[in-house]
XYZ file of N, CA and C in Angstrom:
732
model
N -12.083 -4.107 -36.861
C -12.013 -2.659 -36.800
C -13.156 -2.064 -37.612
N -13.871 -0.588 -36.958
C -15.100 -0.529 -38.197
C -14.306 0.258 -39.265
N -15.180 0.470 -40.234
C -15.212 0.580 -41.775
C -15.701 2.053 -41.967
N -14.539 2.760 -43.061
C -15.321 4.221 -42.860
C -16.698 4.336 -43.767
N -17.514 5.112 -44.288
C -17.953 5.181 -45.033
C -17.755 5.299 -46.520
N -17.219 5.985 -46.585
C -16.093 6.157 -48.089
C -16.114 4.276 -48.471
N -15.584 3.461 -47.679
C -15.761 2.374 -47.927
C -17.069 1.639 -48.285
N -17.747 1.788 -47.323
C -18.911 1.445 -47.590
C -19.694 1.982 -48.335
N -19.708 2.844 -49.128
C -20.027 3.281 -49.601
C -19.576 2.683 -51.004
N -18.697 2.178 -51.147
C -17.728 1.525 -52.481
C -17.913 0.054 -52.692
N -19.040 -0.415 -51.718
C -19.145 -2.106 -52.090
C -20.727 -1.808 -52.886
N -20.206 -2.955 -53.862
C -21.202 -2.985 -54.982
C -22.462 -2.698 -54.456
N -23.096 -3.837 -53.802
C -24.656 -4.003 -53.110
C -24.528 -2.879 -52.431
N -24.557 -2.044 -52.612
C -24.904 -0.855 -51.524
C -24.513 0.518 -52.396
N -23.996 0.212 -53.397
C -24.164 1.573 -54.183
C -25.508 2.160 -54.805
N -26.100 3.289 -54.528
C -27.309 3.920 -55.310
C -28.000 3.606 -53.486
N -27.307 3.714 -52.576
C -28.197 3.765 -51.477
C -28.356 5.041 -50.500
N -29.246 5.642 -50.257
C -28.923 7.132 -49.664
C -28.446 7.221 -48.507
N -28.025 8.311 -47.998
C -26.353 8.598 -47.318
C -26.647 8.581 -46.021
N -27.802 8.462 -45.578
C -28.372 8.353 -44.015
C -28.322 6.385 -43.937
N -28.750 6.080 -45.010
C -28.453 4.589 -44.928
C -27.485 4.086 -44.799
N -26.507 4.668 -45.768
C -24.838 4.133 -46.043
C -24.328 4.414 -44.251
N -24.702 5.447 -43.460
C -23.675 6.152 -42.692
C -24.432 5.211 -41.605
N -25.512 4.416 -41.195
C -26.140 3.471 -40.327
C -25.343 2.224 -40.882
N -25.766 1.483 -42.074
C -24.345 0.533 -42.484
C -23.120 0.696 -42.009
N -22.664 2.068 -42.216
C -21.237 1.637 -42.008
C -21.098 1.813 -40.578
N -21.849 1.982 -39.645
C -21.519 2.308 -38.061
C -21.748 0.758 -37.767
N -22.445 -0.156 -38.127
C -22.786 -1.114 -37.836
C -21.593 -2.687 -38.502
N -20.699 -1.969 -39.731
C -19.809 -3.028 -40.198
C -18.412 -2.930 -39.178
N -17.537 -4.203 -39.245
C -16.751 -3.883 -38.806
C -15.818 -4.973 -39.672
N -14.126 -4.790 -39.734
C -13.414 -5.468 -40.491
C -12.402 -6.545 -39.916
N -11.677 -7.111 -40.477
C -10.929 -8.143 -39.686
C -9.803 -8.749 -41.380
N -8.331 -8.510 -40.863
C -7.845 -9.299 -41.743
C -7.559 -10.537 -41.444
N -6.582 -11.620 -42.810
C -6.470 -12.534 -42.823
C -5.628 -13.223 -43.256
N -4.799 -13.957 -43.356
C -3.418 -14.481 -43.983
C -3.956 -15.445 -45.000
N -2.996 -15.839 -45.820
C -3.120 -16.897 -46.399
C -3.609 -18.215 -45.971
N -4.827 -18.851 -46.555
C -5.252 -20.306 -46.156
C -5.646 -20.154 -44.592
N -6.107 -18.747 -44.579
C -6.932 -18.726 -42.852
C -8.362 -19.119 -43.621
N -8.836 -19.442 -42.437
C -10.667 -20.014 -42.935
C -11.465 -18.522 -42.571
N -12.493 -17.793 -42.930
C -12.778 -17.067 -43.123
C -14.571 -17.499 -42.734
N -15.221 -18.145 -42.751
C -16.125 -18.860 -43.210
C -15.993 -20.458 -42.382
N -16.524 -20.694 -41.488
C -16.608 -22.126 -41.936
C -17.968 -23.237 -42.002
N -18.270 -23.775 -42.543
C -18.661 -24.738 -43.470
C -19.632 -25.577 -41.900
N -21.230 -25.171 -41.540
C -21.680 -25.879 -40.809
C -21.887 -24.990 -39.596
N -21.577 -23.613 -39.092
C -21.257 -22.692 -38.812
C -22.985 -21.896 -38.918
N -23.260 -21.659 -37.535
C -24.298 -20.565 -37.824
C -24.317 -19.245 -38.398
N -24.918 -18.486 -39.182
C -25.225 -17.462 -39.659
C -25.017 -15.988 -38.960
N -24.429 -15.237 -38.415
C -23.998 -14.213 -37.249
C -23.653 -13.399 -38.398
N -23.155 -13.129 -39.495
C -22.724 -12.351 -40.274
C -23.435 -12.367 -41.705
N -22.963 -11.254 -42.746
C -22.829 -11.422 -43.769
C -21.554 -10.715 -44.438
N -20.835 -11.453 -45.287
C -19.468 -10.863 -45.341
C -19.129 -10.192 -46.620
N -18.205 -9.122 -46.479
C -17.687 -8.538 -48.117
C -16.527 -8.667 -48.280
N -15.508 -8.841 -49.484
C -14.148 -8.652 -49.924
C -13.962 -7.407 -50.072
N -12.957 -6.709 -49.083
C -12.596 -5.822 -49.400
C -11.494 -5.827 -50.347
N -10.405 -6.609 -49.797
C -9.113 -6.649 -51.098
C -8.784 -8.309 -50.468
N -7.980 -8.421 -51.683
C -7.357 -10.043 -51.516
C -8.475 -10.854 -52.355
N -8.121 -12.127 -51.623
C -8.631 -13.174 -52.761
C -9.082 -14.255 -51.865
N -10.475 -14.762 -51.670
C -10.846 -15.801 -50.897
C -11.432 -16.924 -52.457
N -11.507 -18.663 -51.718
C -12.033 -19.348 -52.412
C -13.127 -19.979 -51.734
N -14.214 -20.610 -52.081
C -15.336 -20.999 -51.484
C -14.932 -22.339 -51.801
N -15.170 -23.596 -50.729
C -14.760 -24.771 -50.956
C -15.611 -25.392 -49.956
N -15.683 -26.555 -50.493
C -16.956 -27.532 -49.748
C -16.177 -28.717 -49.091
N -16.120 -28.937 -48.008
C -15.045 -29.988 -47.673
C -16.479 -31.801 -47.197
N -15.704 -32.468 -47.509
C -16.383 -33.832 -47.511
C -15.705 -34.252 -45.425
N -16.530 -35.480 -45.376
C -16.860 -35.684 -43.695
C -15.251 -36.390 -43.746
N -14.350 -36.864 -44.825
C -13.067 -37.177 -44.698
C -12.022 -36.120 -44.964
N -12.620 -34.814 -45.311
C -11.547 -33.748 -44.959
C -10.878 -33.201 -46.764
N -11.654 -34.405 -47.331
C -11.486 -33.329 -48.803
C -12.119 -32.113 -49.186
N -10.981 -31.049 -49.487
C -11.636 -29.591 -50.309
C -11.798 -29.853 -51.642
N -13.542 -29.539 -52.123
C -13.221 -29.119 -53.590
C -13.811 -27.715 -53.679
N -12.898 -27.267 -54.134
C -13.300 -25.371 -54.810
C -14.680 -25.219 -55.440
N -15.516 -24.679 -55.106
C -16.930 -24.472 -55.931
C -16.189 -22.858 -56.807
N -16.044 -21.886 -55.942
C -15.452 -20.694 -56.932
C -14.917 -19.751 -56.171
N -14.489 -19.090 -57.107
C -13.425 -17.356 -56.006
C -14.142 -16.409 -55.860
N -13.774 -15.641 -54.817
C -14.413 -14.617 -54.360
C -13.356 -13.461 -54.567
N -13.624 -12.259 -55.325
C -12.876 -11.475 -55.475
C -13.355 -9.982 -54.471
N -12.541 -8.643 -54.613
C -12.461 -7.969 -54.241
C -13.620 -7.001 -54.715
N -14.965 -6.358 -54.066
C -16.452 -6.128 -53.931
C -17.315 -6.546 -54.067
N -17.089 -7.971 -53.890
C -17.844 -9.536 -53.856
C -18.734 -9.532 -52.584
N -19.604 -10.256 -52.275
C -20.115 -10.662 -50.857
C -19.808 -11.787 -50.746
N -20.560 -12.262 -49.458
C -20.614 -14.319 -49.371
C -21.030 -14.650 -47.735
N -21.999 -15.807 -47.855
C -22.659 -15.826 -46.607
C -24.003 -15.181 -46.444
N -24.922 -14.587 -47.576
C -25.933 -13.916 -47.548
C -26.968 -15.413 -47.544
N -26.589 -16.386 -48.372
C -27.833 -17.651 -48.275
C -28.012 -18.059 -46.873
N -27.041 -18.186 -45.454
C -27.331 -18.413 -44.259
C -27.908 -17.589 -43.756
N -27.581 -16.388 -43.686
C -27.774 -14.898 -43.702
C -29.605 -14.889 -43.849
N -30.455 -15.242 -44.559
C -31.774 -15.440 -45.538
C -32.782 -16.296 -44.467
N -32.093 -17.445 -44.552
C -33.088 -18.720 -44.248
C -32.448 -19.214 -42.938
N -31.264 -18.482 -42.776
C -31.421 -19.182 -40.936
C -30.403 -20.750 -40.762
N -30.235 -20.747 -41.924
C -29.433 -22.379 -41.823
C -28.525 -21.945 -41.513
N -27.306 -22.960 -40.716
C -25.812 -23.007 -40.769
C -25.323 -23.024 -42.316
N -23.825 -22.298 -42.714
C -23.215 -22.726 -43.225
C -23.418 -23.920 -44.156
N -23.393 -23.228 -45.274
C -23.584 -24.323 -46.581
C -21.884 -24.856 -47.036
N -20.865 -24.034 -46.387
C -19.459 -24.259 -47.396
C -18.511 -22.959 -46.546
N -17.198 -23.449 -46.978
C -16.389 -23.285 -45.889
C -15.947 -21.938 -47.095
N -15.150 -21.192 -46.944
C -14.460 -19.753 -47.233
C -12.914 -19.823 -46.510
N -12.262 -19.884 -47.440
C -10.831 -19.778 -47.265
C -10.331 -18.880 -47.526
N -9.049 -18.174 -47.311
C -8.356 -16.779 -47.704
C -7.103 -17.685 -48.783
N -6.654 -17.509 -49.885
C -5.643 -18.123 -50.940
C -4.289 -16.679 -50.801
N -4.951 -15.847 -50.400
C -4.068 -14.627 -49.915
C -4.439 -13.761 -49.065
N -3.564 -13.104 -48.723
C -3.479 -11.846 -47.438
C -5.223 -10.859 -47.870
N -6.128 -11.078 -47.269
C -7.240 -10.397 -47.476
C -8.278 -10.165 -46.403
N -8.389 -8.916 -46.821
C -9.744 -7.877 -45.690
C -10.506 -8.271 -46.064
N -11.412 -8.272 -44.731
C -13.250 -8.554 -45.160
C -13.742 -7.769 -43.792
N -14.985 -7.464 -44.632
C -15.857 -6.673 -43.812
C -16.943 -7.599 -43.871
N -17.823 -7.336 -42.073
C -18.353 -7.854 -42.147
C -19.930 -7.066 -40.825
N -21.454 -7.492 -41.674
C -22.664 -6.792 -41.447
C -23.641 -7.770 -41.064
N -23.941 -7.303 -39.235
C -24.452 -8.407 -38.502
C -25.984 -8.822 -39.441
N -26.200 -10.050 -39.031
C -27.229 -10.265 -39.727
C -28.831 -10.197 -40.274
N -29.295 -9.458 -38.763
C -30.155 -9.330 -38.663
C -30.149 -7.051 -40.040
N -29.073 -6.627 -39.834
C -29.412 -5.564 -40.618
C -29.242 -6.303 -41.823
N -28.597 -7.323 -42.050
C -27.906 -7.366 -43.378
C -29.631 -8.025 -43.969
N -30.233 -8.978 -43.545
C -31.721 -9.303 -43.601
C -32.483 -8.064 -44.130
N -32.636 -7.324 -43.290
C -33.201 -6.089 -43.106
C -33.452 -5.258 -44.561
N -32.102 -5.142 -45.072
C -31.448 -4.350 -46.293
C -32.133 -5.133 -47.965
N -31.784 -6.705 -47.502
C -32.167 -7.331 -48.473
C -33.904 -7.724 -48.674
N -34.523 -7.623 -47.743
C -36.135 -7.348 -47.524
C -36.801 -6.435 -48.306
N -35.712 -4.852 -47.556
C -36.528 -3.909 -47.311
C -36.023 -2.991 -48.735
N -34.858 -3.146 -48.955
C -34.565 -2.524 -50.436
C -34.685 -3.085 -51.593
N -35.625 -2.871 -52.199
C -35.657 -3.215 -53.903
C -34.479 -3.766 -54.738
N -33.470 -2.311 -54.616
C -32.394 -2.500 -55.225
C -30.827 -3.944 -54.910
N -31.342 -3.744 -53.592
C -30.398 -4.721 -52.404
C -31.318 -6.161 -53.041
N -32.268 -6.126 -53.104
C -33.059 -7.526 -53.377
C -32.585 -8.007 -54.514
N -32.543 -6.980 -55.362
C -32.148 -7.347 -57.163
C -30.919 -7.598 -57.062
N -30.235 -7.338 -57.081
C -28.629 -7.870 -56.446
C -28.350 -8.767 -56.094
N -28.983 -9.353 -55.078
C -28.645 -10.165 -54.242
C -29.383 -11.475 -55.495
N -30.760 -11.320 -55.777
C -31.255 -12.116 -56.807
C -30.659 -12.350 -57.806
N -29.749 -11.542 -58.252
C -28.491 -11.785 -59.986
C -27.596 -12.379 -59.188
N -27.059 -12.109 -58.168
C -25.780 -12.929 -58.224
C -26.175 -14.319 -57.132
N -27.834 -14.667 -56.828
C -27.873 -15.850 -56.491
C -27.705 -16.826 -58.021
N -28.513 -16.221 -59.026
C -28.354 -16.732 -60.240
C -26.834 -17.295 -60.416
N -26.285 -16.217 -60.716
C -25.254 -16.046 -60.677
C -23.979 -17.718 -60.416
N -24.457 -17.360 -58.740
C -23.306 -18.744 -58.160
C -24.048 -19.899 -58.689
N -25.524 -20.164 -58.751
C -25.983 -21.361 -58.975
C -25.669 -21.982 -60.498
N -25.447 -20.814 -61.534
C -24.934 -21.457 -62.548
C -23.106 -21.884 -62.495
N -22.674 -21.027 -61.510
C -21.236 -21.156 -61.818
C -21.094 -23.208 -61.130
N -21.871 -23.135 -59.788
C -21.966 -24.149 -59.327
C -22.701 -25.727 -59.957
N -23.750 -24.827 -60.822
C -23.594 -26.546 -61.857
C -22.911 -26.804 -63.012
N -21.977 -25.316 -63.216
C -21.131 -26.110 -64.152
C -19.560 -26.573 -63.356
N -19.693 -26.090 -62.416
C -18.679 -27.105 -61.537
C -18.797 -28.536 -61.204
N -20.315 -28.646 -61.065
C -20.733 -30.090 -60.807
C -20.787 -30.842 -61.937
N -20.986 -30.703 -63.180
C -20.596 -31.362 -64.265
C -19.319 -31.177 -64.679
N -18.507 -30.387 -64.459
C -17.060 -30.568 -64.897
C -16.551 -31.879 -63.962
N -17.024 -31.878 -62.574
C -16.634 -33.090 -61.412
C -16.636 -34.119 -61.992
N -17.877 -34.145 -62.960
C -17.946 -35.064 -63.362
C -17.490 -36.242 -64.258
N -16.561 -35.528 -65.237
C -15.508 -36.042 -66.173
C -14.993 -36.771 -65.295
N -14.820 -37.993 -65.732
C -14.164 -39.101 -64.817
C -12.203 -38.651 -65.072
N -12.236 -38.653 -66.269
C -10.332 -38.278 -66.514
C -10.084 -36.779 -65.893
N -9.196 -37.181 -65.580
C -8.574 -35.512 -64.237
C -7.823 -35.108 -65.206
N -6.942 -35.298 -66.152
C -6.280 -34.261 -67.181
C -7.458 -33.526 -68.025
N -8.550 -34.347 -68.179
C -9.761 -33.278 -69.131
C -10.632 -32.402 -67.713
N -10.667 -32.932 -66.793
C -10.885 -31.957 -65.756
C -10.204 -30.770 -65.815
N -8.955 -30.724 -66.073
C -7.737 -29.960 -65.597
C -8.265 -28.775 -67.387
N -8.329 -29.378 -67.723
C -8.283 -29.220 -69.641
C -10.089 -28.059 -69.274
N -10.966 -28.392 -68.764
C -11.987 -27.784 -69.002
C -12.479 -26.540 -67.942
N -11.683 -26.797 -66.579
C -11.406 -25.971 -65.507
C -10.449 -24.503 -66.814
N -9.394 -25.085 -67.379
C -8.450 -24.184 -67.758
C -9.583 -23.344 -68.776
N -10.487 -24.103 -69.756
C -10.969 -23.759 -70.623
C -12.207 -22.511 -70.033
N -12.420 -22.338 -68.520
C -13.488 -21.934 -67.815
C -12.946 -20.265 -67.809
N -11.574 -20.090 -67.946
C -10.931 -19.315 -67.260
C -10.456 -18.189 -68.815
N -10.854 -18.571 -70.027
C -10.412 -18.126 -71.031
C -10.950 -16.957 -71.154
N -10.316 -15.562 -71.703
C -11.037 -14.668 -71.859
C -10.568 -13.773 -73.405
N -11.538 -13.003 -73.931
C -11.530 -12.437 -75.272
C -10.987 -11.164 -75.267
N -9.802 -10.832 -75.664
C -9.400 -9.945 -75.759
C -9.134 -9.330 -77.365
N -8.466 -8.016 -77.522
C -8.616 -7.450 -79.221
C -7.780 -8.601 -80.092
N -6.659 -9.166 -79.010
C -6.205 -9.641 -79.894
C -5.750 -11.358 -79.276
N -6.556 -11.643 -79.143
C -7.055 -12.947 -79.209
C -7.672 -13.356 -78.135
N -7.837 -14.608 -77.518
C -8.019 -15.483 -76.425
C -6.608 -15.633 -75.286
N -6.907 -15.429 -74.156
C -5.855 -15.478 -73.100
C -6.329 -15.937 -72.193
N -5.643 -16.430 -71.337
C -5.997 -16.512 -69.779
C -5.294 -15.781 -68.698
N -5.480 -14.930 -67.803
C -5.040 -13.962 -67.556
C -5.784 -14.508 -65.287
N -3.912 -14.263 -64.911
C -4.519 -14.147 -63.451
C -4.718 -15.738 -63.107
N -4.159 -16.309 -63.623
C -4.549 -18.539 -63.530
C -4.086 -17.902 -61.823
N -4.953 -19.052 -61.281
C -5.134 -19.516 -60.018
C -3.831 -20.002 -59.504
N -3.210 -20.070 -58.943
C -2.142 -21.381 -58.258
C -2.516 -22.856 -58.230
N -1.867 -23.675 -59.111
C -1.735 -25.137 -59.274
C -2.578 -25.549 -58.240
N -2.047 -25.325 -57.057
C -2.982 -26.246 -55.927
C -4.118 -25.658 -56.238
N -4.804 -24.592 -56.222
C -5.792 -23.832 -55.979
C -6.984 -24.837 -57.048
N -6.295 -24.970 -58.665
C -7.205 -25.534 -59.537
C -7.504 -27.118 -58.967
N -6.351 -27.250 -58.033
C -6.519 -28.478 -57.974
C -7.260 -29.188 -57.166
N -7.931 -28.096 -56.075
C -8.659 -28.026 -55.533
C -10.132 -28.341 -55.932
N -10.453 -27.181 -57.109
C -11.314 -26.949 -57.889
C -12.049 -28.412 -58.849
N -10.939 -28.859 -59.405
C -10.924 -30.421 -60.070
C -10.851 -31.587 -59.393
N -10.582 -31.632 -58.016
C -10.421 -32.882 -56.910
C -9.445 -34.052 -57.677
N -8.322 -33.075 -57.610
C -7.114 -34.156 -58.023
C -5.617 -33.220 -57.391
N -5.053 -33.882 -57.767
C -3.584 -33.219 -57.262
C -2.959 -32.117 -57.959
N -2.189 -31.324 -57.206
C -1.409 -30.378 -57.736
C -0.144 -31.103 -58.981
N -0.117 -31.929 -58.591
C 1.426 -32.782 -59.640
C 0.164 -33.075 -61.142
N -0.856 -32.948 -61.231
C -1.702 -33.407 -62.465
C -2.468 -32.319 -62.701
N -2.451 -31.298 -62.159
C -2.577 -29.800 -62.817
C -1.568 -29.360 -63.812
N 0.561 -29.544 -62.939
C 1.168 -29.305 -63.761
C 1.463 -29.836 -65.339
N 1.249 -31.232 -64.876
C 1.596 -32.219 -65.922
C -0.007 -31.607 -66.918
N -0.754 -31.686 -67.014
C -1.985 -31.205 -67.570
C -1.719 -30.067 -68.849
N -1.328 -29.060 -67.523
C -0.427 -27.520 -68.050
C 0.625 -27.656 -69.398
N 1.384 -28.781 -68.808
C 2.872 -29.171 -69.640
C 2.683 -29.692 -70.619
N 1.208 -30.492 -71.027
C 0.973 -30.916 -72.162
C 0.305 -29.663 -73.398
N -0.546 -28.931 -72.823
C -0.942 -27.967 -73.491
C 0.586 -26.927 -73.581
N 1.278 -26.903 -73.290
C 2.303 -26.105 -73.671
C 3.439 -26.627 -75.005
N 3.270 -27.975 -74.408
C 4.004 -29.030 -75.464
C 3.568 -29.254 -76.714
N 1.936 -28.929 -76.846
C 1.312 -29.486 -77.811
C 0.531 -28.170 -78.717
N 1.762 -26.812 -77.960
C 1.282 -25.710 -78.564
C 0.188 -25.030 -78.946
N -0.937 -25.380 -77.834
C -2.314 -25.066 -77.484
C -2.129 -23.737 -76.705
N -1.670 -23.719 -75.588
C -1.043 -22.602 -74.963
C 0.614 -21.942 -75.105
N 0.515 -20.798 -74.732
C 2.209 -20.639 -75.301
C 2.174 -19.523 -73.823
N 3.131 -19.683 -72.947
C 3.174 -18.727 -71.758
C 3.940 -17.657 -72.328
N 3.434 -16.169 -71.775
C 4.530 -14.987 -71.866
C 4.255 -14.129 -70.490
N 5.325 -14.574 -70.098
C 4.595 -13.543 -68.643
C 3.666 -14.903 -67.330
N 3.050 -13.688 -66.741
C 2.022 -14.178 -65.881
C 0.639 -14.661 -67.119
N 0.871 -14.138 -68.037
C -0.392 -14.680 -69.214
C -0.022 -16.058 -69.808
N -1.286 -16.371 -70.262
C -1.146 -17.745 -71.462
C -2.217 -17.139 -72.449
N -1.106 -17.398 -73.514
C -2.133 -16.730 -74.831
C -2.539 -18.225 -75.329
N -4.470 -18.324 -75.801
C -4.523 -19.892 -76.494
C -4.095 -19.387 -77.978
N -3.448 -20.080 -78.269
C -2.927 -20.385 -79.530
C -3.508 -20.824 -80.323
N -4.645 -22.270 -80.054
C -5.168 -22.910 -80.793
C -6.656 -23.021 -79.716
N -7.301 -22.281 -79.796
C -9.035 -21.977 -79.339
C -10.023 -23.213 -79.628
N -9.539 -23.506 -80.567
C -10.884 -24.691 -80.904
C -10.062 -26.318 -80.481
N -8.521 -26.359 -80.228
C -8.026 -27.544 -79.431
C -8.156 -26.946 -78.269
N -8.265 -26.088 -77.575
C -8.139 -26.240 -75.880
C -9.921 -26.552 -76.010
N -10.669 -26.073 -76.878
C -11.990 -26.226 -76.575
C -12.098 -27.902 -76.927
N -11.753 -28.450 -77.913
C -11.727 -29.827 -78.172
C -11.493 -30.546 -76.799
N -9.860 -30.022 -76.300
C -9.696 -30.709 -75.380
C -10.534 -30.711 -73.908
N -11.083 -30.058 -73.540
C -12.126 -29.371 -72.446
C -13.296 -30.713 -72.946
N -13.723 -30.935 -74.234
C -15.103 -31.173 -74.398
C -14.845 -32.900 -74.238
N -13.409 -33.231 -75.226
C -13.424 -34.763 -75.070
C -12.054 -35.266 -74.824
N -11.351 -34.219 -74.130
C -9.538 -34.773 -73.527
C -8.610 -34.681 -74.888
N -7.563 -35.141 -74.396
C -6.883 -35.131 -75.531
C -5.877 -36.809 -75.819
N -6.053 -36.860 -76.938
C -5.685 -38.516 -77.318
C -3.970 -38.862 -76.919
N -4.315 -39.969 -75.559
C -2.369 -39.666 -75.166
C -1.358 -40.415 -76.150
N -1.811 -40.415 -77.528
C -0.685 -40.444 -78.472
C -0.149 -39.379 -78.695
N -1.144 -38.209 -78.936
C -0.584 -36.701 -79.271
C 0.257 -36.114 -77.748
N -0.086 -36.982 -76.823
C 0.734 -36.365 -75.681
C 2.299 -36.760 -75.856
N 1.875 -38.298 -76.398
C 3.624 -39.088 -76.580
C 4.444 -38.347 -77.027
N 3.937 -38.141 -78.607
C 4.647 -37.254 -79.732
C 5.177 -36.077 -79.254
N 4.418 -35.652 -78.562
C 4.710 -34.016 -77.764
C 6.302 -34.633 -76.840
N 6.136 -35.042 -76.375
C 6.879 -35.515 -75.562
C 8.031 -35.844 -75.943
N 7.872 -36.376 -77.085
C 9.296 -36.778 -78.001
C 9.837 -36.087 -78.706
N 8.988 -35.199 -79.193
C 9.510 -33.939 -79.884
C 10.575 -32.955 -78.947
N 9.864 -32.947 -77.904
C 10.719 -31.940 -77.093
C 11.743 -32.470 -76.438
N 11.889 -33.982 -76.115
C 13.168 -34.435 -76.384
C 14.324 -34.973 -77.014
N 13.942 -34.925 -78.608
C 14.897 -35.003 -79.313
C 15.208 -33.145 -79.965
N 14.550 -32.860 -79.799
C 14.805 -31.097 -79.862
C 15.974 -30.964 -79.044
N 15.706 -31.201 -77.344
C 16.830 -30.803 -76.146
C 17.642 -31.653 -76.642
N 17.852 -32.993 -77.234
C 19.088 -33.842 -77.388
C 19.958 -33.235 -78.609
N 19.427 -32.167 -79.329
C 20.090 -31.506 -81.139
C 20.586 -30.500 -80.647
């Protein structure tokens, strides 16, 4: 369906653009929703678009020739994605999934080219947040790299920490599968992961939040795991606690 202006007018890359431009953009976008775990994107796929988040929540994931997803990163709501095919003409670098009910708009390619050429401002943009994914993407590729999947799980969590007045939180965690995606291990070793930092009073849940408790052990644990004696103890503690 197309897109009014008012909208288009409200996605990042295109703000500070004048109103004869915006009102040619937006005659030219059009939208399409999406359910949960619809593909959005796929992975090998020629270039025909360039796409925006309007609302909802997509993940970018790279699938292997045996059908494994690993999560490179999320795409949130006035995000783009698909501008690198979009550029150079290649198929599809990576597949785009929907994790929830989410709109996207989407700007055929040859204007979307056009915009990023011919506007300064559209260029600079597009140049910060190539930066942008390429750092998020090699520190994904070295987190892969931790051979132990609980310090995977431990440094993914540690990725997600944020500074608030009154302390460190994590705010908005992904869905189990989702990280687990992200770490190329299972959803059952996300939880168990989770259950140790809760046990071992690193994290303490209230709500949809996790406040860190202890900042320099979740960072310990992120950098070199955590020693599974202190997991034992944890473990025993909290069951002779439930047995009193």
């Amino acid at each position: 369906m197309p897109i009014s202006l008012e909208t288009t007018a409200s996605i990042p890359l295109f703000q500070g653009l004048d109103e004869e431009t915006l009102k040619t953009v937006a005659g030219l976008m059009t939208s399409r929703n999406y359910l949960s775990h619809d593909i959005v994107l796929r992975k090998g796929d020629s270039a025909e678009h360039m796409a925006f988040l309007l609302q909802g929540k997509l993940q970018v994931v790279d699938l292997s020739e045996d059908g494994r997803e690993t999560g490179i990163h999320f795409v949130l709501p006035g995000a783009y994605f698909g501008e690198l095919s979009v550029i150079d003409g290649l198929p599809r670098s990576a597949s785009v999934i929907s994790v929830k009910a989410s709109e996207v708009a989407f700007l055929p390619a040859p204007q979307a080219r056009a915009l990023i050429f011919n506007r300064p401002i559209v260029a600079q943009r597009v140049l910060g947040h190539f930066a942008k994914v390429l750092r998020l993407s090699s520190s994904q590729r070295t987190l892969l790299s931790i051979p132990n999947a609980f310090q995977r799980v431990f440094a993914q969590l540690h990725t997600f920490v944020r500074e608030t007045g009154e302390g460190q939180v994590i705010e908005g965690l992904p869905k189990q599968h989702e990280i687990a995606i992200m770490v190329n291990t299972s959803r059952e070793t996300v939880s168990r992961a989770l259950q140790t930092l809760l046990k071992l009073n690193i994290l303490e849940k209230k709500g949809p939040v996790y406040i860190v408790t202890h900042p320099d052990q979740l960072k310990n644990a992120a950098i070199s795991g955590i020693d599974e004696t202190q997991i034992q103890i944890s473990q025993s503690r909290t069951t002779t606690l439930k047995s009193n």
